[in-house]
Amino acid sequence: MTTTEPATDKSGPVVETDASNSNKAIALKDKANEYFKNQDYLKAILLYSEAIELDGTQAALYSNRSIAHLRLENFGYALSDATKAIECDPNYVKGYYRRAVSYMALGKYKEAVKDFEHILKISQAGKETRLRLNECKKLLRKQAFEKAISVDYDKSVAASIDPDHMQVEPNYDGPHIVNGKVDLEFVVSLIKTFKKGKKLDKKYAYMIILQVAELFRKCDSLVDVKIPDESKFTVCGDIHGQYFDLLNIFELNGLPSSTNPYLFNGDFVDRGSFSVECILTLFAFKALYPNHFFMSRGNHESQTMNQMYGFEGEVKSKYSSTMYDLFTETFNLLPLAHCLNKRVLVMHGGLFSSDTVTLDDIRKVDRYRQPPDEGIMCELLWSDPMAKHGRAPSKRGVGIQFGPDVTHHFCEFNNLDYIIRSHEVKNNGYDLAHDGKMITVFSAPNYCDAIGNLGAYITMTGKTLIPDFHTYSEVPHPDVKPMAYASSFFGLRA
């Protein structure tokens, strides 16, 4: 394969079947391909599924639905569809490629290597596939190396960086940190600098990251937040590199301060192409108001997601590999959840495969690592609610889906009023499920410049903790497309 190949197939091997159904399936596929090109992946998936109902013998249908699921991060479904494409045609190259990318998204590099190697055996794929295979092997070696070494502070990236001895670029005209301390004047100037499309000098970027790393290092994996009775508190969901929409939240709801505290609930980066500006602004507010500005880790604060969805490429383009490594290390320090006045739990993903998880279990999780593919940490970052009772395998391939009975039991077991999570796009920017005990908030409007959803944030007072929902539309931003820094290696650019 080459990087110039279309993301979806217009044709593919067709086994003899009912001619009428086969023709209808082809027509549906063509229509679905148009929705895919317009980034309406949900509609594309529905049409691919209709086509498969009519004719389940076409490998291209499963392959196309697979990449649509990949775009939506439904890695479990993407893997299943790629495998079905291969079952339809054991020599179908794109099936193996889609499956390899799905395996990589799930951190299963050994399986991905096998599929890339098989592509070379059955096709004339050549140079491009070999490059992908070598990159995958490199990631596999890196993964093995990271498991083998100690992660103590003396061997950390942070310990090797000394911004005090860095020189500011001579032509730099942005804000300066004076006496090593982030102040409000600096943060306001930083926002103006980023709005103009300018960069923060690397010296100050390193200073901010190192300062917040030390703050996060002192936190438990679950942070208890005390909100005074009459004080307002704001919870925001996914931002995903949509910097100008982040600034709109501050325009609508006020800048963070000691009297206007915020909690941002993960997925600050990736997808949107202003992720560096988002994370540095949020980190600057954390450094300025350490006891009134809170951040939870999302599933996109991880190496695998950052490699696929653009943050790694963006940091390396705007700064350096060393700074990306420092971000990666700092993301490992982010708390996994927050508990508001001992009554409301806030995490990025969702609940657990066990009925006996307590808040103290979350508090004690060893989070200083890349997210595992099972257990409490994984489920906090990846799980999703569903309408039916019980538990089910996740469409994402990691975490679980859980029903209202699971939510009610967890809240009762841990004396909670309700739960706030993020992780999923919602048309209105928020959603109430499980009799109001499972609230989703998503703060990136018109996600990826394509979905058309509203964004939302939640405010409440400490005494009642009754959620008040605020919605808003997207605002204009510079003409830089989402995923602009994503690697073409994964085939996930829009």
Coordinates of C-alpha atoms in Angstrom, one line a residue:
M1 CA 0.0 0.0 0.0
T2 CA 1.0 3.6 -0.4
T3 CA -0.1 6.7 1.5
T4 CA -1.9 7.9 -1.6
E5 CA -4.5 5.1 -1.6
P6 CA -8.1 6.1 -0.8
A7 CA -9.2 5.5 2.8
T8 CA -12.2 3.5 1.6
D9 CA -12.5 1.0 -1.2
K10 CA -14.8 1.7 -4.1
S11 CA -14.5 -1.9 -5.2
G12 CA -13.4 -5.2 -3.8
P13 CA -13.7 -9.0 -4.3
V14 CA -17.4 -9.9 -4.8
V15 CA -18.4 -13.5 -4.3
E16 CA -21.4 -14.8 -6.3
T17 CA -24.6 -13.9 -4.5
D18 CA -28.1 -12.7 -5.2
A19 CA -27.6 -10.1 -7.9
S20 CA -30.3 -7.7 -6.7
N21 CA -28.9 -7.7 -3.1
S22 CA -25.4 -7.4 -4.3
N23 CA -26.2 -4.4 -6.5
K24 CA -28.1 -2.8 -3.6
A25 CA -25.1 -3.4 -1.3
I26 CA -22.8 -1.7 -3.8
A27 CA -25.1 1.3 -4.0
L28 CA -25.2 1.6 -0.2
K29 CA -21.4 1.3 -0.1
D30 CA -21.0 4.1 -2.5
K31 CA -23.3 6.3 -0.5
A32 CA -21.5 5.3 2.7
N33 CA -18.2 6.3 1.1
E34 CA -19.5 9.8 0.5
Y35 CA -20.5 10.1 4.2
F36 CA -17.1 8.8 5.2
K37 CA -15.4 11.5 3.0
N38 CA -17.5 14.1 4.8
Q39 CA -16.3 12.7 8.1
D40 CA -19.8 11.6 9.1
Y41 CA -18.5 8.3 10.3
L42 CA -21.6 7.3 12.3
K43 CA -23.8 7.6 9.2
A44 CA -21.2 5.8 7.1
I45 CA -21.2 2.9 9.6
L46 CA -25.0 2.6 9.5
L47 CA -24.9 2.4 5.7
Y48 CA -22.0 -0.1 5.6
S49 CA -23.9 -2.2 8.0
E50 CA -27.1 -2.1 5.9
A51 CA -25.0 -3.2 2.9
I52 CA -23.5 -6.1 4.9
E53 CA -27.0 -7.2 5.8
L54 CA -27.7 -7.5 2.1
D55 CA -24.4 -9.0 1.1
G56 CA -22.0 -10.1 3.8
T57 CA -19.5 -11.6 1.3
Q58 CA -17.7 -8.4 0.2
A59 CA -14.4 -7.8 2.0
A60 CA -14.4 -4.1 1.1
L61 CA -17.6 -3.5 3.2
Y62 CA -16.0 -4.8 6.3
S63 CA -12.8 -3.0 5.6
N64 CA -14.5 0.3 5.0
R65 CA -16.6 -0.1 8.2
S66 CA -13.4 -1.0 10.0
I67 CA -11.7 2.3 9.2
A68 CA -14.8 4.2 10.1
H69 CA -14.7 2.6 13.5
L70 CA -11.0 3.4 13.7
R71 CA -11.8 7.1 13.2
L72 CA -14.3 6.9 16.1
E73 CA -11.8 5.0 18.3
N74 CA -14.0 1.9 18.4
F75 CA -10.9 -0.2 18.1
G76 CA -12.6 -3.4 19.2
Y77 CA -15.2 -3.1 16.4
A78 CA -12.5 -2.1 13.9
L79 CA -10.5 -5.2 14.8
S80 CA -13.5 -7.4 14.4
D81 CA -14.4 -6.0 11.0
A82 CA -10.9 -6.2 9.7
T83 CA -10.8 -9.9 10.7
K84 CA -14.2 -10.5 8.9
A85 CA -12.7 -8.8 5.7
I86 CA -9.9 -11.3 5.9
E87 CA -12.3 -14.2 6.3
C88 CA -14.1 -13.0 3.2
D89 CA -10.8 -12.9 1.2
P90 CA -7.7 -14.3 2.9
N91 CA -5.5 -12.3 0.4
Y92 CA -7.3 -9.0 1.0
V93 CA -4.4 -6.6 1.8
K94 CA -6.4 -3.8 3.3
G95 CA -8.0 -6.2 5.7
Y96 CA -4.6 -7.0 7.1
Y97 CA -3.6 -3.4 7.1
R98 CA -6.8 -2.3 9.0
R99 CA -6.3 -5.1 11.5
A100 CA -2.6 -4.1 12.0
V101 CA -3.6 -0.5 12.8
S102 CA -6.3 -1.7 15.2
Y103 CA -3.8 -3.9 17.0
M104 CA -1.5 -1.0 17.3
A105 CA -4.2 1.2 18.7
L106 CA -4.7 -1.4 21.4
G107 CA -0.9 -1.6 22.0
K108 CA -0.7 -5.1 20.6
Y109 CA 2.4 -4.5 18.5
K110 CA 3.4 -8.2 18.1
E111 CA 0.1 -9.0 16.4
A112 CA 0.5 -5.9 14.2
V113 CA 4.0 -7.0 13.1
K114 CA 2.6 -10.3 12.0
D115 CA 0.0 -8.7 9.9
F116 CA 2.4 -6.3 8.2
E117 CA 4.8 -9.2 7.5
H118 CA 1.9 -11.2 6.0
I119 CA 1.1 -8.2 3.7
L120 CA 4.6 -8.4 2.4
K121 CA 4.2 -12.1 1.7
I122 CA 0.9 -11.9 -0.3
S123 CA 1.4 -8.6 -2.1
Q124 CA 3.8 -6.3 -3.9
A125 CA 3.4 -3.8 -1.2
G126 CA 7.1 -2.9 -1.1
K127 CA 8.7 0.1 0.4
E128 CA 5.8 1.8 2.2
T129 CA 4.7 -1.4 4.0
R130 CA 8.3 -2.1 5.0
L131 CA 8.6 1.3 6.5
R132 CA 5.4 0.7 8.5
L133 CA 6.6 -2.7 9.6
N134 CA 9.9 -1.2 10.8
E135 CA 8.1 1.6 12.6
C136 CA 5.9 -1.0 14.3
K137 CA 9.0 -3.0 15.3
K138 CA 10.5 0.1 16.7
L139 CA 7.5 0.8 18.8
L140 CA 7.6 -2.8 20.0
R141 CA 11.2 -2.5 21.1
K142 CA 10.4 0.8 22.8
Q143 CA 7.5 -0.8 24.7
A144 CA 9.8 -3.6 25.8
F145 CA 12.5 -1.2 26.9
E146 CA 10.1 0.9 28.9
K147 CA 8.9 -2.2 30.8
A148 CA 12.4 -3.2 31.5
I149 CA 13.8 0.1 33.0
S150 CA 13.0 1.6 36.3
V151 CA 10.8 4.7 36.4
D152 CA 12.3 6.3 39.4
Y153 CA 12.8 10.1 39.3
D154 CA 16.6 9.9 38.9
K155 CA 16.2 8.3 35.5
S156 CA 13.3 10.6 34.4
V157 CA 13.3 13.0 31.5
A158 CA 12.4 15.8 34.0
A159 CA 15.7 15.2 35.9
S160 CA 17.7 15.8 32.7
I161 CA 16.2 19.2 31.9
D162 CA 17.5 22.5 33.4
P163 CA 15.5 25.4 32.1
D164 CA 17.4 27.8 34.3
H165 CA 20.4 27.4 32.0
M166 CA 18.5 27.8 28.8
Q167 CA 18.7 31.0 26.8
V168 CA 15.5 32.7 25.5
E169 CA 15.6 33.1 21.8
P170 CA 16.9 36.5 20.9
N171 CA 13.9 37.4 18.7
Y172 CA 11.3 36.2 21.1
D173 CA 8.6 38.8 21.9
G174 CA 6.2 36.8 24.0
P175 CA 5.6 36.6 27.8
H176 CA 8.3 36.0 30.3
I177 CA 8.2 34.1 33.6
V178 CA 9.8 36.4 36.2
N179 CA 11.6 34.9 39.2
G180 CA 10.5 31.4 38.2
K181 CA 6.9 32.0 39.1
V182 CA 3.8 31.9 36.8
D183 CA 1.6 34.8 37.5
L184 CA -1.7 36.1 36.1
E185 CA -0.1 38.7 33.9
F186 CA 2.0 35.9 32.3
V187 CA -1.0 33.7 31.7
V188 CA -3.1 36.5 30.1
S189 CA -0.2 37.4 27.9
L190 CA 0.3 33.7 27.0
I191 CA -3.3 33.5 25.8
K192 CA -2.8 36.5 23.6
T193 CA 0.4 35.1 22.2
F194 CA -1.2 31.8 21.3
K195 CA -4.3 33.6 19.8
K196 CA -1.8 35.4 17.4
G197 CA -0.4 32.1 16.3
K198 CA 2.9 32.6 18.1
K199 CA 4.9 30.2 20.2
L200 CA 5.9 30.3 23.9
D201 CA 9.7 30.2 24.2
K202 CA 10.8 26.6 25.0
K203 CA 12.5 27.8 28.2
Y204 CA 9.2 28.9 29.7
A205 CA 7.3 25.9 28.2
Y206 CA 9.7 23.6 30.1
M207 CA 9.4 25.6 33.3
I208 CA 5.6 25.3 33.2
I209 CA 5.6 21.5 32.5
L210 CA 8.2 20.8 35.2
Q211 CA 6.3 22.9 37.8
V212 CA 3.0 21.1 37.2
A213 CA 4.7 17.7 37.1
E214 CA 5.8 18.3 40.7
L215 CA 2.3 19.3 41.7
F216 CA 0.7 16.2 40.1
R217 CA 3.4 14.0 41.6
K218 CA 2.2 14.9 45.1
C219 CA -1.4 14.0 44.4
D220 CA -3.2 10.7 45.0
S221 CA -4.7 8.9 42.0
L222 CA -8.1 10.1 43.4
V223 CA -8.1 13.7 44.5
D224 CA -10.6 14.9 47.1
V225 CA -11.9 18.4 46.3
K226 CA -13.6 20.5 48.9
I227 CA -16.1 23.1 47.5
P228 CA -17.4 25.6 50.0
D229 CA -21.2 25.8 50.3
E230 CA -21.8 29.0 48.3
S231 CA -18.9 28.6 45.9
K232 CA -19.3 27.9 42.2
F233 CA -17.3 25.0 40.7
T234 CA -17.0 24.2 37.0
V235 CA -16.4 20.8 35.3
C236 CA -15.4 20.6 31.6
G237 CA -15.0 17.6 29.4
D238 CA -12.9 16.8 26.4
I239 CA -11.1 19.7 24.8
H240 CA -9.1 17.8 22.1
G241 CA -6.8 20.5 21.0
Q242 CA -9.6 23.0 20.1
Y243 CA -7.9 26.0 21.6
F244 CA -10.3 28.7 20.5
D245 CA -13.2 26.8 21.9
L246 CA -11.3 26.5 25.1
L247 CA -10.9 30.2 25.2
N248 CA -14.6 30.6 24.5
I249 CA -15.3 28.6 27.7
F250 CA -13.3 31.2 29.7
E251 CA -15.1 34.0 27.9
L252 CA -18.5 32.6 28.8
N253 CA -17.7 31.4 32.3
G254 CA -14.7 33.6 33.4
L255 CA -11.0 32.9 33.7
P256 CA -10.0 30.3 36.3
S257 CA -9.1 31.9 39.6
S258 CA -9.1 31.1 43.3
T259 CA -12.8 32.1 43.4
N260 CA -13.7 30.5 40.0
P261 CA -12.2 27.0 40.2
Y262 CA -12.3 24.5 37.3
L263 CA -11.8 20.7 36.8
F264 CA -10.9 19.6 33.2
N265 CA -11.7 16.0 32.8
G266 CA -9.1 14.6 30.4
D267 CA -8.5 14.5 26.7
F268 CA -6.9 17.9 26.5
V269 CA -4.9 16.9 23.4
D270 CA -5.0 15.0 20.0
R271 CA -7.4 15.4 17.0
G272 CA -7.5 19.2 17.2
S273 CA -4.3 20.9 15.8
F274 CA -3.8 23.4 18.7
S275 CA -3.1 20.8 21.4
V276 CA 0.2 22.4 22.4
E277 CA -1.6 25.7 23.0
C278 CA -4.3 23.9 25.0
I279 CA -2.1 21.9 27.3
L280 CA 0.3 24.7 28.0
T281 CA -2.5 27.1 28.8
L282 CA -4.1 24.5 31.1
F283 CA -0.8 23.7 32.8
A284 CA -0.1 27.4 33.2
F285 CA -3.4 27.8 35.1
K286 CA -2.6 24.7 37.2
A287 CA 0.8 26.3 38.1
L288 CA -1.0 29.6 38.9
Y289 CA -3.8 28.1 41.0
P290 CA -2.6 24.7 42.2
N291 CA -5.4 24.4 44.8
H292 CA -8.2 25.7 42.6
F293 CA -7.5 24.2 39.1
F294 CA -7.7 20.4 38.6
M295 CA -7.0 18.1 35.7
S296 CA -7.8 14.4 35.3
R297 CA -6.1 12.1 32.9
G298 CA -8.0 10.9 29.8
N299 CA -7.4 8.0 27.5
H300 CA -5.6 10.4 25.1
E301 CA -3.0 11.4 27.6
S302 CA -1.1 8.3 26.5
Q303 CA 1.7 7.5 24.0
T304 CA -0.4 5.2 21.7
M305 CA -3.1 7.8 21.3
N306 CA -0.6 10.6 20.9
Q307 CA 1.3 8.7 18.2
M308 CA -1.9 8.1 16.3
Y309 CA -4.0 11.3 16.7
G310 CA -1.5 14.1 16.4
F311 CA -0.1 15.3 19.7
E312 CA 3.3 13.7 19.2
G313 CA 3.7 15.1 15.8
E314 CA 2.5 18.6 16.9
V315 CA 4.9 18.8 19.8
K316 CA 7.9 17.6 17.7
S317 CA 6.9 20.1 15.0
K318 CA 6.5 23.1 17.3
Y319 CA 9.2 22.1 19.8
S320 CA 11.2 18.9 20.1
S321 CA 11.3 15.2 20.8
T322 CA 12.6 15.9 24.3
M323 CA 9.6 18.1 25.1
Y324 CA 7.2 15.4 23.8
D325 CA 9.0 12.9 26.1
L326 CA 8.5 15.3 29.1
F327 CA 4.8 15.6 28.3
T328 CA 4.5 11.8 28.2
E329 CA 6.2 11.6 31.6
T330 CA 4.0 14.3 33.0
F331 CA 0.8 12.7 31.7
N332 CA 1.7 9.6 33.7
L333 CA 1.5 11.8 36.8
L334 CA -2.0 13.1 36.2
P335 CA -4.6 12.0 38.7
L336 CA -7.2 9.5 37.5
A337 CA -10.3 10.9 39.2
H338 CA -11.6 13.6 41.6
C339 CA -14.3 13.4 44.3
L340 CA -16.3 16.6 44.9
N341 CA -17.3 17.0 48.6
K342 CA -17.3 13.2 49.0
R343 CA -20.5 13.1 46.9
V344 CA -19.7 13.3 43.2
L345 CA -17.1 11.2 41.4
V346 CA -15.5 12.6 38.3
M347 CA -13.4 10.5 35.9
H348 CA -12.8 10.5 32.2
G349 CA -14.2 7.1 31.2
G350 CA -16.4 5.0 33.4
L351 CA -17.0 2.2 35.9
F352 CA -15.6 -1.2 36.5
S353 CA -15.8 -4.9 35.8
S354 CA -16.0 -5.6 39.6
D355 CA -18.8 -4.6 41.9
T356 CA -16.5 -4.1 44.9
V357 CA -14.3 -1.2 43.8
T358 CA -14.2 1.5 46.4
L359 CA -13.0 5.1 46.3
D360 CA -10.0 4.1 48.3
D361 CA -9.1 1.5 45.7
I362 CA -9.0 4.3 43.1
R363 CA -7.0 6.5 45.4
K364 CA -4.3 3.8 45.8
V365 CA -3.9 2.9 42.0
D366 CA -0.3 3.0 40.8
R367 CA -0.8 5.4 37.9
Y368 CA 2.8 6.3 37.1
R369 CA 2.8 4.4 33.7
Q370 CA 1.1 4.0 30.4
P371 CA -2.5 2.8 30.7
P372 CA -2.8 -1.0 31.0
D373 CA -5.4 -2.9 29.0
E374 CA -7.3 -4.1 32.0
G375 CA -8.0 -3.2 35.6
I376 CA -9.2 -0.1 37.5
M377 CA -6.9 2.4 35.7
C378 CA -7.9 1.1 32.3
E379 CA -11.6 1.2 33.1
L380 CA -11.4 4.7 34.6
L381 CA -10.0 5.9 31.3
W382 CA -11.9 3.8 28.7
S383 CA -15.3 2.5 29.9
D384 CA -18.6 3.7 28.6
P385 CA -22.2 3.5 30.0
M386 CA -24.9 1.6 28.1
A387 CA -28.7 1.5 28.4
K388 CA -29.2 -2.1 29.2
H389 CA -28.4 -3.7 32.6
G390 CA -25.2 -5.6 33.3
R391 CA -21.9 -5.4 31.6
A392 CA -20.7 -6.0 28.1
P393 CA -17.4 -6.0 26.2
S394 CA -16.4 -2.5 25.0
K395 CA -16.7 -1.4 21.4
R396 CA -13.3 0.2 22.0
G397 CA -11.6 -3.0 22.7
V398 CA -10.5 -1.9 26.2
G399 CA -12.5 -1.1 29.3
I400 CA -16.2 -2.3 29.5
Q401 CA -19.7 -1.1 28.8
F402 CA -21.9 -1.0 32.0
G403 CA -25.6 -0.5 32.6
P404 CA -27.7 1.5 35.1
D405 CA -27.7 -1.3 37.6
V406 CA -23.9 -1.1 37.8
T407 CA -24.0 2.7 38.3
H408 CA -26.7 2.5 41.0
H409 CA -24.8 -0.2 42.9
F410 CA -21.5 1.8 42.7
C411 CA -23.0 5.0 43.9
E412 CA -24.8 3.2 46.8
F413 CA -21.7 1.2 47.7
N414 CA -19.6 4.4 47.8
N415 CA -22.2 6.9 49.2
L416 CA -22.2 9.0 46.0
D417 CA -25.0 11.2 44.6
Y418 CA -23.9 10.8 41.0
I419 CA -21.0 10.5 38.6
I420 CA -19.6 12.9 35.9
R421 CA -17.6 11.5 33.0
S422 CA -16.6 12.6 29.5
H423 CA -15.0 10.5 26.7
E424 CA -18.0 10.5 24.3
V425 CA -19.3 13.1 21.9
K426 CA -22.9 14.2 22.7
N427 CA -25.1 16.2 20.3
N428 CA -26.0 18.7 23.1
G429 CA -22.6 18.6 24.7
Y430 CA -23.9 16.6 27.6
D431 CA -26.1 13.6 28.4
L432 CA -27.9 12.3 31.5
A433 CA -28.1 8.5 31.7
H434 CA -28.9 5.8 34.4
D435 CA -31.7 7.9 36.0
G436 CA -29.5 11.0 36.1
K437 CA -26.7 9.3 38.1
M438 CA -24.3 9.0 35.1
I439 CA -23.6 12.4 33.4
T440 CA -21.5 12.8 30.3
V441 CA -20.0 16.2 29.5
F442 CA -18.1 16.9 26.3
S443 CA -16.6 20.4 25.8
A444 CA -15.3 20.3 22.2
P445 CA -18.1 21.7 19.9
N446 CA -18.3 20.7 16.3
Y447 CA -15.8 18.0 17.1
C448 CA -13.0 17.7 14.5
D449 CA -14.8 20.4 12.5
A450 CA -17.2 17.8 11.3
I451 CA -19.7 16.4 13.9
G452 CA -21.8 19.5 14.4
N453 CA -22.3 18.9 18.2
L454 CA -22.6 21.6 20.8
G455 CA -20.0 21.8 23.6
A456 CA -21.0 22.0 27.3
Y457 CA -19.6 22.6 30.7
I458 CA -21.2 22.0 34.1
T459 CA -21.4 24.4 37.0
M460 CA -22.6 23.7 40.6
T461 CA -22.4 25.1 44.1
G462 CA -20.7 23.2 46.9
K463 CA -23.8 23.0 49.1
T464 CA -26.3 21.4 46.6
L465 CA -23.9 20.0 43.9
I466 CA -26.9 20.2 41.5
P467 CA -25.5 20.3 38.0
D468 CA -26.3 23.3 35.8
F469 CA -25.5 22.7 32.1
H470 CA -24.2 25.4 29.8
T471 CA -24.0 24.8 26.1
Y472 CA -22.3 26.7 23.3
S473 CA -21.4 26.4 19.6
E474 CA -18.0 26.4 18.0
V475 CA -16.1 29.6 17.4
P476 CA -13.9 30.5 14.4
H477 CA -10.3 29.3 14.4
P478 CA -7.3 29.6 12.1
D479 CA -7.5 27.5 8.9
V480 CA -5.6 24.5 10.3
K481 CA -7.5 21.2 9.8
P482 CA -7.9 18.7 12.7
M483 CA -5.3 15.9 12.6
A484 CA -2.9 18.1 10.7
Y485 CA 0.0 16.6 12.7
A486 CA -1.3 13.0 12.8
S487 CA 1.1 10.5 11.3
S488 CA 0.1 9.2 7.8
F489 CA 1.5 5.9 9.1
F490 CA -1.8 5.1 10.8
G491 CA -4.1 6.1 7.9
L492 CA -6.3 8.1 10.2
R493 CA -6.1 11.6 8.8
A494 CA -9.4 13.1 7.7

